[in-house]
Coordinates of C-alpha atoms in Angstrom, one line a residue:
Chain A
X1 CA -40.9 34.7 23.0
X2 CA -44.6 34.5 22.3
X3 CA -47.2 35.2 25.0
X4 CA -50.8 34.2 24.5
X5 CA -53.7 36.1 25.2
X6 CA -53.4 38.3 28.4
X7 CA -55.9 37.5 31.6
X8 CA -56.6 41.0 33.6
X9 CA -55.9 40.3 37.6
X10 CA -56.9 44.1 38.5
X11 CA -58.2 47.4 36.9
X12 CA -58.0 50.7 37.6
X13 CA -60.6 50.2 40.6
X14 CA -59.4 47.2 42.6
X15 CA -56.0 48.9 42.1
X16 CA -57.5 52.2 43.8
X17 CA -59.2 49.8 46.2
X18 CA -55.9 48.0 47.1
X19 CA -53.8 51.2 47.9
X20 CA -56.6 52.2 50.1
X21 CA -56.4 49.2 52.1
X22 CA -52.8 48.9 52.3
X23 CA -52.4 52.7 53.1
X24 CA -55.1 52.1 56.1
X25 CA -52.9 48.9 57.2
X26 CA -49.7 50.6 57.5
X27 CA -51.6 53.3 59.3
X28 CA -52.9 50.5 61.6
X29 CA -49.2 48.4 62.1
X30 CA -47.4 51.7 62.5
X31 CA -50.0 53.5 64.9
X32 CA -50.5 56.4 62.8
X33 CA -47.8 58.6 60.8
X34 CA -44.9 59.3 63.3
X35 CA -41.4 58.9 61.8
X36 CA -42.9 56.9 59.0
X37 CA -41.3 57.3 55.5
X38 CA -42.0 56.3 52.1
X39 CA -40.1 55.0 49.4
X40 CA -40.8 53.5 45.9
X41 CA -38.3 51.6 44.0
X42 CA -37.8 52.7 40.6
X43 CA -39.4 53.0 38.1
X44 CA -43.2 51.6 39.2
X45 CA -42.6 51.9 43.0
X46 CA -42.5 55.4 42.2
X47 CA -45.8 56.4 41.4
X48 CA -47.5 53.6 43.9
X49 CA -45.8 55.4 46.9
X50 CA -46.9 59.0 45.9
X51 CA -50.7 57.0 45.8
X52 CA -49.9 56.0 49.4
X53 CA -48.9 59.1 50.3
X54 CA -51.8 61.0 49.0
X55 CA -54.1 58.4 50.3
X56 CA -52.2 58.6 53.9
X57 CA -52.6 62.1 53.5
X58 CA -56.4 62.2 53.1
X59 CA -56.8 59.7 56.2
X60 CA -54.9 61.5 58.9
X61 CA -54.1 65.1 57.4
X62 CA -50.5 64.9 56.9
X63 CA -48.0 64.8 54.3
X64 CA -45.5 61.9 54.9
X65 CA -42.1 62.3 53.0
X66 CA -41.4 60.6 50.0
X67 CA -38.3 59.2 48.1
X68 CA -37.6 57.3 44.9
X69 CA -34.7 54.7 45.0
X70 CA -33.1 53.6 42.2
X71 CA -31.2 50.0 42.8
X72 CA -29.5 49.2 39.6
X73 CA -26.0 49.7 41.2
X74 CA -26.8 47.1 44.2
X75 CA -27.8 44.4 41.4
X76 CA -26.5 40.9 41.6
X77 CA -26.0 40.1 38.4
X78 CA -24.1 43.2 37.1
X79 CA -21.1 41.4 36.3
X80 CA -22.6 38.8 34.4
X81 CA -24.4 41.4 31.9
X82 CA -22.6 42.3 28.8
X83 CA -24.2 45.7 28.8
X84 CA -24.5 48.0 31.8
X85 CA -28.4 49.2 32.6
X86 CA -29.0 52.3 32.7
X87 CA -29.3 54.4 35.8
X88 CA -31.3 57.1 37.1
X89 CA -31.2 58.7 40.2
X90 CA -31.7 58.2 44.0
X91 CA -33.5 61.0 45.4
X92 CA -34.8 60.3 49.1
X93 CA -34.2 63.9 50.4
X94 CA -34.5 63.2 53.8
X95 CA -32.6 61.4 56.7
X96 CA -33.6 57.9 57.2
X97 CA -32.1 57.4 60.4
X98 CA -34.8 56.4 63.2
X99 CA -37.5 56.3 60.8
X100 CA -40.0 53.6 59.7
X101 CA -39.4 53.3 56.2
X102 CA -42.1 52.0 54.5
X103 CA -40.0 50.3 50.7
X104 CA -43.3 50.5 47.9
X105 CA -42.8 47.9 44.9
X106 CA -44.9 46.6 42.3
X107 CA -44.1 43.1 41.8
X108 CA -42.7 41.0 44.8
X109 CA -41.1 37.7 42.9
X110 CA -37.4 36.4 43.5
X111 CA -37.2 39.3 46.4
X112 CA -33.8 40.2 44.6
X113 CA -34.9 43.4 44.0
X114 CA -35.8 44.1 47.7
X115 CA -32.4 42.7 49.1
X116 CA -30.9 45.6 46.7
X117 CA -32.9 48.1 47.5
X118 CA -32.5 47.1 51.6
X119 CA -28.9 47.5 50.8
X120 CA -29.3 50.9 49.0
X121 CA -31.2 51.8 52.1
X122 CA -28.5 51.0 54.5
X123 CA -26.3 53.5 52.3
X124 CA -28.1 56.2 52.3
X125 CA -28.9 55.7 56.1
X126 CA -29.5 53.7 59.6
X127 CA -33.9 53.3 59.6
X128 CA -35.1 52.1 62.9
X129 CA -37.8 49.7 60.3
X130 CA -37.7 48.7 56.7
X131 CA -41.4 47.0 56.2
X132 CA -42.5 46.3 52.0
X133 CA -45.5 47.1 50.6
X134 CA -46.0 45.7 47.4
X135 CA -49.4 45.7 44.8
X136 CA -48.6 42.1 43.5
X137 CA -47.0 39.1 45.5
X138 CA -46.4 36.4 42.7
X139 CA -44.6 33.5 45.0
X140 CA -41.4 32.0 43.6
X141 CA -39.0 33.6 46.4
X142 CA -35.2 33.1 46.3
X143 CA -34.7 34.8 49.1
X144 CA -35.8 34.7 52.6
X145 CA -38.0 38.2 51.9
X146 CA -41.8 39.2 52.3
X147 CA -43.9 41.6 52.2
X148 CA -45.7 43.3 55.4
X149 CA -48.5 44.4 52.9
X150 CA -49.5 42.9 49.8
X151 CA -52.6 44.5 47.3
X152 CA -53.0 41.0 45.9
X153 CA -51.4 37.8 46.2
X154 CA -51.1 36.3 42.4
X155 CA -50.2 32.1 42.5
X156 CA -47.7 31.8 39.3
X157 CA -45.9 29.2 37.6
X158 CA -42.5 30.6 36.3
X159 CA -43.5 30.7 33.0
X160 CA -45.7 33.3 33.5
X161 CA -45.5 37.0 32.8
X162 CA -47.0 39.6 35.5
X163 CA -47.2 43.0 33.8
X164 CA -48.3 45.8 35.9
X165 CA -49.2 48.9 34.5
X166 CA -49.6 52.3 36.0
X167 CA -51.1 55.7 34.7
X168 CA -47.9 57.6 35.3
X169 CA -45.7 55.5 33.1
X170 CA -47.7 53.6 30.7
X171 CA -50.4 55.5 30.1
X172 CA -53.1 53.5 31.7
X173 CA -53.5 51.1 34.8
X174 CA -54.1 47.5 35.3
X175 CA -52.4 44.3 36.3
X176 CA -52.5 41.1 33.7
X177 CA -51.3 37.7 33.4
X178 CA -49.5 36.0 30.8
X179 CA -48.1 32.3 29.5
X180 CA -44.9 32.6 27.9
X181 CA -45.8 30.2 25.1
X182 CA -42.8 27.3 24.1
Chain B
X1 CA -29.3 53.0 25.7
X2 CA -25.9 51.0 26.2
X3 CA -21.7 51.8 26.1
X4 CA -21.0 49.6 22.9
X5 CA -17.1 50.5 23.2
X6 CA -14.5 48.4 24.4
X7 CA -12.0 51.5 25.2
X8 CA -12.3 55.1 25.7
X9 CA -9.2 56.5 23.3
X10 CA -10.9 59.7 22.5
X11 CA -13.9 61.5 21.9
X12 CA -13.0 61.9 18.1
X13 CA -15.5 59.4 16.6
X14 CA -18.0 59.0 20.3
X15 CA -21.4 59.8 18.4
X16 CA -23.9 62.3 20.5
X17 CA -25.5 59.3 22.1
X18 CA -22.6 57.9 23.4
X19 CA -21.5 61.4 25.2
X20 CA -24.9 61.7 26.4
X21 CA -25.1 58.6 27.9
X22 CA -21.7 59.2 29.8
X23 CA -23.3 62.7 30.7
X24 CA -26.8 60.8 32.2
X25 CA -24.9 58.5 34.3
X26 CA -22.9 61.0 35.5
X27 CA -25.8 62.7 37.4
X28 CA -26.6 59.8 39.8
X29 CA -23.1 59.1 40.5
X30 CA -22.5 62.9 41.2
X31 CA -25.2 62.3 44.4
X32 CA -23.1 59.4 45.9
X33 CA -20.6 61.4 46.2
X34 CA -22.8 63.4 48.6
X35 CA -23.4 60.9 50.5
X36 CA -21.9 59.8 54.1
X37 CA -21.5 56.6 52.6
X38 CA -19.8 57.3 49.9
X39 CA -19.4 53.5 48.4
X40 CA -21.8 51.2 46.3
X41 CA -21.1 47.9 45.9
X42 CA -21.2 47.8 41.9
X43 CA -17.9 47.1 40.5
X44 CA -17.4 44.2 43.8
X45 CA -14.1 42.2 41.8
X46 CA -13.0 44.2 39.6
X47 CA -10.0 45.5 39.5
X48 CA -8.8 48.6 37.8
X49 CA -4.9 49.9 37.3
X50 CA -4.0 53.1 36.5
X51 CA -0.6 53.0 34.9
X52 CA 0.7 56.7 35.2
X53 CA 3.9 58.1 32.3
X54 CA 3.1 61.8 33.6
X55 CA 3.0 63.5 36.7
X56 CA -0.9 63.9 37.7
X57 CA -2.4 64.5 41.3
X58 CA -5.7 65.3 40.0
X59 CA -6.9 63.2 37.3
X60 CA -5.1 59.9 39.1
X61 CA -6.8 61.0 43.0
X62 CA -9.9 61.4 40.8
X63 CA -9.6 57.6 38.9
X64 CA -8.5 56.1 42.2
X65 CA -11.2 57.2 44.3
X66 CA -13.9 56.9 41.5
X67 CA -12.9 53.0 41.0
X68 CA -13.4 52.7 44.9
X69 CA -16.6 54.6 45.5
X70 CA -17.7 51.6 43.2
X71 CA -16.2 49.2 45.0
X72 CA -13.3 48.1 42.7
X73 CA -10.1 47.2 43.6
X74 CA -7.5 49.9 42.7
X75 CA -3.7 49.9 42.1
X76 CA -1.8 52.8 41.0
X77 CA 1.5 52.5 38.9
X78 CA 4.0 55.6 38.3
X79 CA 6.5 54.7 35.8
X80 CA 8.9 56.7 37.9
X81 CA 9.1 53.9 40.5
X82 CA 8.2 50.9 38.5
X83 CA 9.8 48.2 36.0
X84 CA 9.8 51.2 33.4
X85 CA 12.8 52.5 34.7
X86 CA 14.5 49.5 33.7
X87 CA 13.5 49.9 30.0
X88 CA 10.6 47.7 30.2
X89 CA 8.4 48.5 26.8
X90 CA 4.9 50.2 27.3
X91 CA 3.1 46.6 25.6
X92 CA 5.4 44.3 28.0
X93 CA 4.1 46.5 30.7
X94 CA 0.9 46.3 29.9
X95 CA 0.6 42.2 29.2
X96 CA 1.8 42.0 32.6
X97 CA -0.6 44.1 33.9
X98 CA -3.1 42.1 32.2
X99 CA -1.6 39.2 33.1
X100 CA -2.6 39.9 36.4
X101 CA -6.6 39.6 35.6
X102 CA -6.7 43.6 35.6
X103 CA -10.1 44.8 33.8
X104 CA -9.4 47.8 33.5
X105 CA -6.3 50.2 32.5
X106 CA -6.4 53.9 32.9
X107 CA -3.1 55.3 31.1
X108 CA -1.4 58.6 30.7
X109 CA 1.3 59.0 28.8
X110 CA 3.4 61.8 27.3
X111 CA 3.3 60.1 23.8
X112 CA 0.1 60.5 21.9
X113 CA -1.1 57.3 20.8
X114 CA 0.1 55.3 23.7
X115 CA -3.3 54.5 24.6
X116 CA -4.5 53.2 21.0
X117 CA -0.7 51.1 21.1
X118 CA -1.6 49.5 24.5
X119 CA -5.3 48.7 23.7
X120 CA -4.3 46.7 21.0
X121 CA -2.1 44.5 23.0
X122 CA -4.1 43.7 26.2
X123 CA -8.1 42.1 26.9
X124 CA -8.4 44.3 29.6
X125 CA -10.3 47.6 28.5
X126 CA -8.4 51.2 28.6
X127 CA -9.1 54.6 29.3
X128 CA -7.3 57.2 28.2
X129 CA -6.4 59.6 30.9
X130 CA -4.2 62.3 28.6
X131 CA -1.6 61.3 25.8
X132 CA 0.6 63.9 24.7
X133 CA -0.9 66.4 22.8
X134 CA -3.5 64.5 21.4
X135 CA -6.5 63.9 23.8
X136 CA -8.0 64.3 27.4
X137 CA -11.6 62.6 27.0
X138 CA -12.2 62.5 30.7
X139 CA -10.7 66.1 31.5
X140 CA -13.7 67.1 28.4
X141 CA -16.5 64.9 29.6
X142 CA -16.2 66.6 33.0
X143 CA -16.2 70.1 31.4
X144 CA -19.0 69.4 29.3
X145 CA -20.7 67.7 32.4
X146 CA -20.1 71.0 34.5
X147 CA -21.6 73.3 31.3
X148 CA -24.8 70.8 30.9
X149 CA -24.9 71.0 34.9
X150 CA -25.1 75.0 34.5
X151 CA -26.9 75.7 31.2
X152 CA -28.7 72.8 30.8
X153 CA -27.7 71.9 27.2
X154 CA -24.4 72.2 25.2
X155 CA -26.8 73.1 21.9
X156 CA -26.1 76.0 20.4
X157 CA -23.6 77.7 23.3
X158 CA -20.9 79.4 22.6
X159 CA -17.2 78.5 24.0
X160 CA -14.0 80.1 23.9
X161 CA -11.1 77.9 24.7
X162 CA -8.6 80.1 26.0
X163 CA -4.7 79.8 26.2
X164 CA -2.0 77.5 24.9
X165 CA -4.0 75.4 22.0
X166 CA -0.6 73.8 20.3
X167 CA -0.2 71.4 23.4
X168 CA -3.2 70.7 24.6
X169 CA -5.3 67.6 24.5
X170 CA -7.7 69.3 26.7
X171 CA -8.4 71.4 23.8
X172 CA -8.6 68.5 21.5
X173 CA -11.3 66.5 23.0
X174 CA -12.9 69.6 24.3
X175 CA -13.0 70.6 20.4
X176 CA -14.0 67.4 19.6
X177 CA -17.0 66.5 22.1
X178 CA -18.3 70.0 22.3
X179 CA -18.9 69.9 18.3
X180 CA -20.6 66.9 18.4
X181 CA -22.8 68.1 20.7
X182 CA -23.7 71.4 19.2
X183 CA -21.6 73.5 20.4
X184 CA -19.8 76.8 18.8
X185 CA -16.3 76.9 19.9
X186 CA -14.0 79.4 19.4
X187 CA -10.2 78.8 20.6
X188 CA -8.0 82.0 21.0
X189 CA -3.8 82.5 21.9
X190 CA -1.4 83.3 20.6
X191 CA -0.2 82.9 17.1
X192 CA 2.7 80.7 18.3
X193 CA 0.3 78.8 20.3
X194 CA -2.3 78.0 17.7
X195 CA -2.0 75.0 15.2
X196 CA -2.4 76.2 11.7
X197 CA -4.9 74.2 10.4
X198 CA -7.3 74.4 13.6
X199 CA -10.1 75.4 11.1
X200 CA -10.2 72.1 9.9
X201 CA -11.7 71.0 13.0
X202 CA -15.1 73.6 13.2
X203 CA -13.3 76.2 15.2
X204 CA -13.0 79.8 14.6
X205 CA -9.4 81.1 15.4
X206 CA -8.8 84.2 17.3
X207 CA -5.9 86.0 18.2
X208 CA -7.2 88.7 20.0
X209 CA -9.1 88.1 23.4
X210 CA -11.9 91.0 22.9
X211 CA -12.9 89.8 20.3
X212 CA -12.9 85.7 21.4
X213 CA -14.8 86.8 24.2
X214 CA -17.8 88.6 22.6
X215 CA -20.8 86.8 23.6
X216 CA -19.3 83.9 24.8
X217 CA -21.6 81.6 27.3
X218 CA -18.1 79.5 28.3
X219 CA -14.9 80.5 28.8
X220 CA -12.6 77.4 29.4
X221 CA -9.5 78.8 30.3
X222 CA -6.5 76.5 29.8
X223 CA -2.7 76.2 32.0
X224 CA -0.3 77.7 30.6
X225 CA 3.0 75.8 30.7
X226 CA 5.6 77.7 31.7
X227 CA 8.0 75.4 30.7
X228 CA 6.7 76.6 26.6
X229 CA 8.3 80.2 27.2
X230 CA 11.8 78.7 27.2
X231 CA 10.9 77.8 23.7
X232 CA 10.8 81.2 22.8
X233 CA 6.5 80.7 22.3
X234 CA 5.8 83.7 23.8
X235 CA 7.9 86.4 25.2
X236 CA 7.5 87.0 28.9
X237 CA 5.2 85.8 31.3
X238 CA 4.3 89.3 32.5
X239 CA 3.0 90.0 28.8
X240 CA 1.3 86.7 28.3
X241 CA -1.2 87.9 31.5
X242 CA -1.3 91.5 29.8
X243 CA -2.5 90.0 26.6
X244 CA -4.2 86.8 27.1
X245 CA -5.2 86.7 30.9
X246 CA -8.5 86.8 32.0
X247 CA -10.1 89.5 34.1
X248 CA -13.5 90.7 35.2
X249 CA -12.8 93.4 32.8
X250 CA -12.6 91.3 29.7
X251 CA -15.3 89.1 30.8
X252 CA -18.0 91.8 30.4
X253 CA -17.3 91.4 26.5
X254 CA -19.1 87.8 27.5
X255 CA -23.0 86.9 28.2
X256 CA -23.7 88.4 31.4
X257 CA -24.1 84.8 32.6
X258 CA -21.0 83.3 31.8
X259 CA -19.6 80.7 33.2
X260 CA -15.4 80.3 33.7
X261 CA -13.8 76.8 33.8
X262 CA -10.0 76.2 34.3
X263 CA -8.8 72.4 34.0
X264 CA -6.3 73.1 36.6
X265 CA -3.6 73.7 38.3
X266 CA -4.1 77.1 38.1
X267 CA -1.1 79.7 37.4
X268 CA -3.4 82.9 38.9
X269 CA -2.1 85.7 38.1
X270 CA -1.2 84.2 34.6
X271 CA -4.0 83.0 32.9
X272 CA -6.9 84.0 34.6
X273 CA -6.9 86.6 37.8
X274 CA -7.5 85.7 41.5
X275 CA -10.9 87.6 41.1
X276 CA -12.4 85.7 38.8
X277 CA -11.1 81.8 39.7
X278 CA -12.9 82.5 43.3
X279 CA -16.2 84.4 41.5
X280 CA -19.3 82.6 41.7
X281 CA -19.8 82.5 37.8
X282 CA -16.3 80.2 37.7
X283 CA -16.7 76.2 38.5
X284 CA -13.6 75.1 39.0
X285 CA -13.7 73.7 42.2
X286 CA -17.4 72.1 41.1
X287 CA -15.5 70.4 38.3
X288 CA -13.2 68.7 40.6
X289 CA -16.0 66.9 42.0
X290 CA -17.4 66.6 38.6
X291 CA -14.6 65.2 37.4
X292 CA -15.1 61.7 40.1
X293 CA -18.6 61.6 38.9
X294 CA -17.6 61.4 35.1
X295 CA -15.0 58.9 36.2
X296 CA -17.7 56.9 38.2
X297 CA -19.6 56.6 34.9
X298 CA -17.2 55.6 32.8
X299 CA -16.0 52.7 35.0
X300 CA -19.4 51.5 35.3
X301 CA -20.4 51.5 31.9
X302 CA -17.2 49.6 31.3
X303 CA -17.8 47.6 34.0
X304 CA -19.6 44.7 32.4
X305 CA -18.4 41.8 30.6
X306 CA -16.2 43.0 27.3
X307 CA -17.9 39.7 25.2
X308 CA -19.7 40.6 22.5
X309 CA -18.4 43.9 21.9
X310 CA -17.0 45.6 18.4
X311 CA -13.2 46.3 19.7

């Protein structure tokens, strides 16, 4: 597969900017902080929900909890992979039951990844909410999902290649755009 | 990272990677078990038979309940009250088992090398669950799970296997998995209890406990069978506790963090005293539940399609 040259769809600064906005909206749809929850979906979820959580932090003073899902074992397509992925764990050390969860991702695109996760959810607990944040909405939905908050919405063609990238795991932030190339 | 295996025989010949890839997945799998809900939906239409030769409560309850915390479909088989009895062979067995669509066979049987026999015969993919003398892979993985769990590494530890090393393949895979991990182990028992040529395997062979024990981080203390004394192995069972039991007293000999493991069922009183299988510093109960995880991981690794893979 050859990709040509990358086109950059956010920075470090419009990525900043977009947490802020999206922290102050689920501030706004929720009415402040009460029974609200967050949790990022392995692996880049992860470090987007701790933004939101700092970021909710700095707005109205407290300290939301925070979990980290991991959703390879609710996959669809397990039994059609020769190899098994590898898994890491779940750790959302708190009850979900009667809470808002608030599900962090960084690419919304087929929404098979959220129907896992909501099903990982329902495992571990009974929320009273699930709402999804996500930094990049690409289109292309196979499922009837979407996203209560969105950082930026991205038009795509399939053949396209959205690469998020985010301090914590690789070493430096920004969101590009790539053709696969025939 | 990925299970490039189509069975699980052994750990003789499972490089580092592979163990430690059992090992990782076991960790997650451990938290389901935590859970309320203690099912995910992974292995959905698979089916998985364990085909039992020996008695087991344990290591069956523990196969069983792993395949159906991960959704598969499970059927267990004791040859007691199956076709065996009418002289069926272990391959017809196991074509018709496969016949069946199964995708995976866990088998215990009292011959070593039943396993290998069987996975040669059938598509579906086998696990080992304890042939003869020869090996134990799960009963080990667990053990070394439960170590990792408590020391954080295996490297460079030092672990005495204690007891009746001539029969057992939980020694063997122990021995086996715990060198290629980087572990020291020692094995100790009695003379008439000890193969000859354990050496050849990386041990060191001890036939007195004092000395076994000194500045051990493990102890993994094995059953006795009761059923070896009538073979004239050892003289009485009163003097097989006075010689080779362990006590709080012989443990001080150990790190002053040792931990105690027993594969179970216990003989207490025998092989190791009531004080020390309830103490804090043993995990025996812990590798119980260690032992599902383990088994969780192993199913799921094997879950996927077997296409593609070296047999």
């Amino acid at each position: 597969m050859n990709l040509t040259d990358k086109a950059q769809l956010m920075n470090e600064e419009t990525i900043r900017r977009a947490i802020t906005r999206i922290a102050h909206e689920i501030l706004e749809k929720n009415q402040g902080v009460k029974d609200l929850v967050l949790v990022g979906i392995r692996r880049r979820g992860v470090p987007l929900a701790l933004r939101l959580q700092q970021k909710i932090q700095e707005i109205e003073g407290v300290q939301v909890p925070l979990g980290a899902l991991d959703i390879t074992l609710y996959r669809d397509d397990l039994t059609t992979l020769d190899v098994q992925p590898v898994i890491h764990k779940t750790e959302v050390p708190f009850s979900l039951t009667k809470k808002t969860v608030v599900l962090v991702d960084d690419v919304l695109y087929t929404g098979r990844t959220v129907r896992a996760a909501l099903d990982a959810l329902i495992d571990i607990g009974r929320p009273q909410a699930i709402q999804l944040a996500v930094l990049i909405d690409r289109g292309h939905r196979e499922l009837p999902i979407r996203a209560d908050f969105v950082g930026k919405n991205v038009p795509t063609s399939k053949r396209e290649v959205i690469s998020v990238c985010v301090a914590e795991v690789d070493g430096e932030e920004g969101v590009s755009i790539q053709d696969m190339a025939e | 990272m990925s299970w490039r295996h189509k069975d699980l025989l052994g750990l003789r010949g499972l490089e580092k990677k592979d163990i430690e890839l059992i090992l990782d997945t076991a960790a997650p799998m451990k938290d389901i078990i935590g859970r309320d809900i203690k099912k995910v939906p992974t292995m959905r239409g698979k089916s998985v038979v364990c085909l039992f030769y020996e008695a087991s409560t344990r290591t069956r309850t523990s196969f069983e309940l792993a395949g159906k915390y991960m959704s598969a479909d499970t059927v267990n088989i004791a040859a007691s009250s199956s076709s065996v009895v009418k002289g069926e062979s272990l391959i017809d067995t196991g074509k018709t088992i496969d016949a069946m669509g199964t995708d995976i066979i866990i088998i215990r049987h009292g011959a070593s090398g039943a396993p290998h026999l069987l996975a040669k015969h059938v598509k579906a993919r086998i696990v080992n669950a304890g042939d003869g003398a020869h090996e134990h892979p799960t009963q080990a993985l667990l053990d070394m799970f439960t170590i990792r769990e408590r020391k954080g590494t295996l490297q460079g530890l030092t672990v005495t296997i204690l007891g009746d090393i001539f029969h057992s393949r939980v020694a063997r895979s122990n021995i086996w998995g715990l060198r290629t991990m980087g572990a020291d182990v020692r094995v100790c028992g009695p003379s008439t209890l000890l193969p000859p040529d354990i050496a050849e395997l990386g041990v060191k062979a001890y036939t007195r406990i004092d000395e076994a024990l000194e500045g051990a981080d493990v102890v993994n203390v094995l059953r006795l069978q009761l059923e070896r004394q009538q073979k004239g192995l050892f003289p009485t069972i009163r003097e097989y506790a006075r010689t080779f039991g362990l006590n709080q007293e012989r443990l001080k000999r150990c790190k002053p963090d040792v931990l105690v493991l027993h594969p179970g069922p216990m003989n207490r009183g025998v092989e190791i005293a009531d004080d020390v299988a309830d103490a804090d510093f043993a995990a025996i109960e812990e590798q119980v539940t260690n032992g599902v995880a383990v088994r969780m991981a192993i199913l799921y690794l094997m879950g996927g399609t077997s296409s593609g893979i070296a047999h």
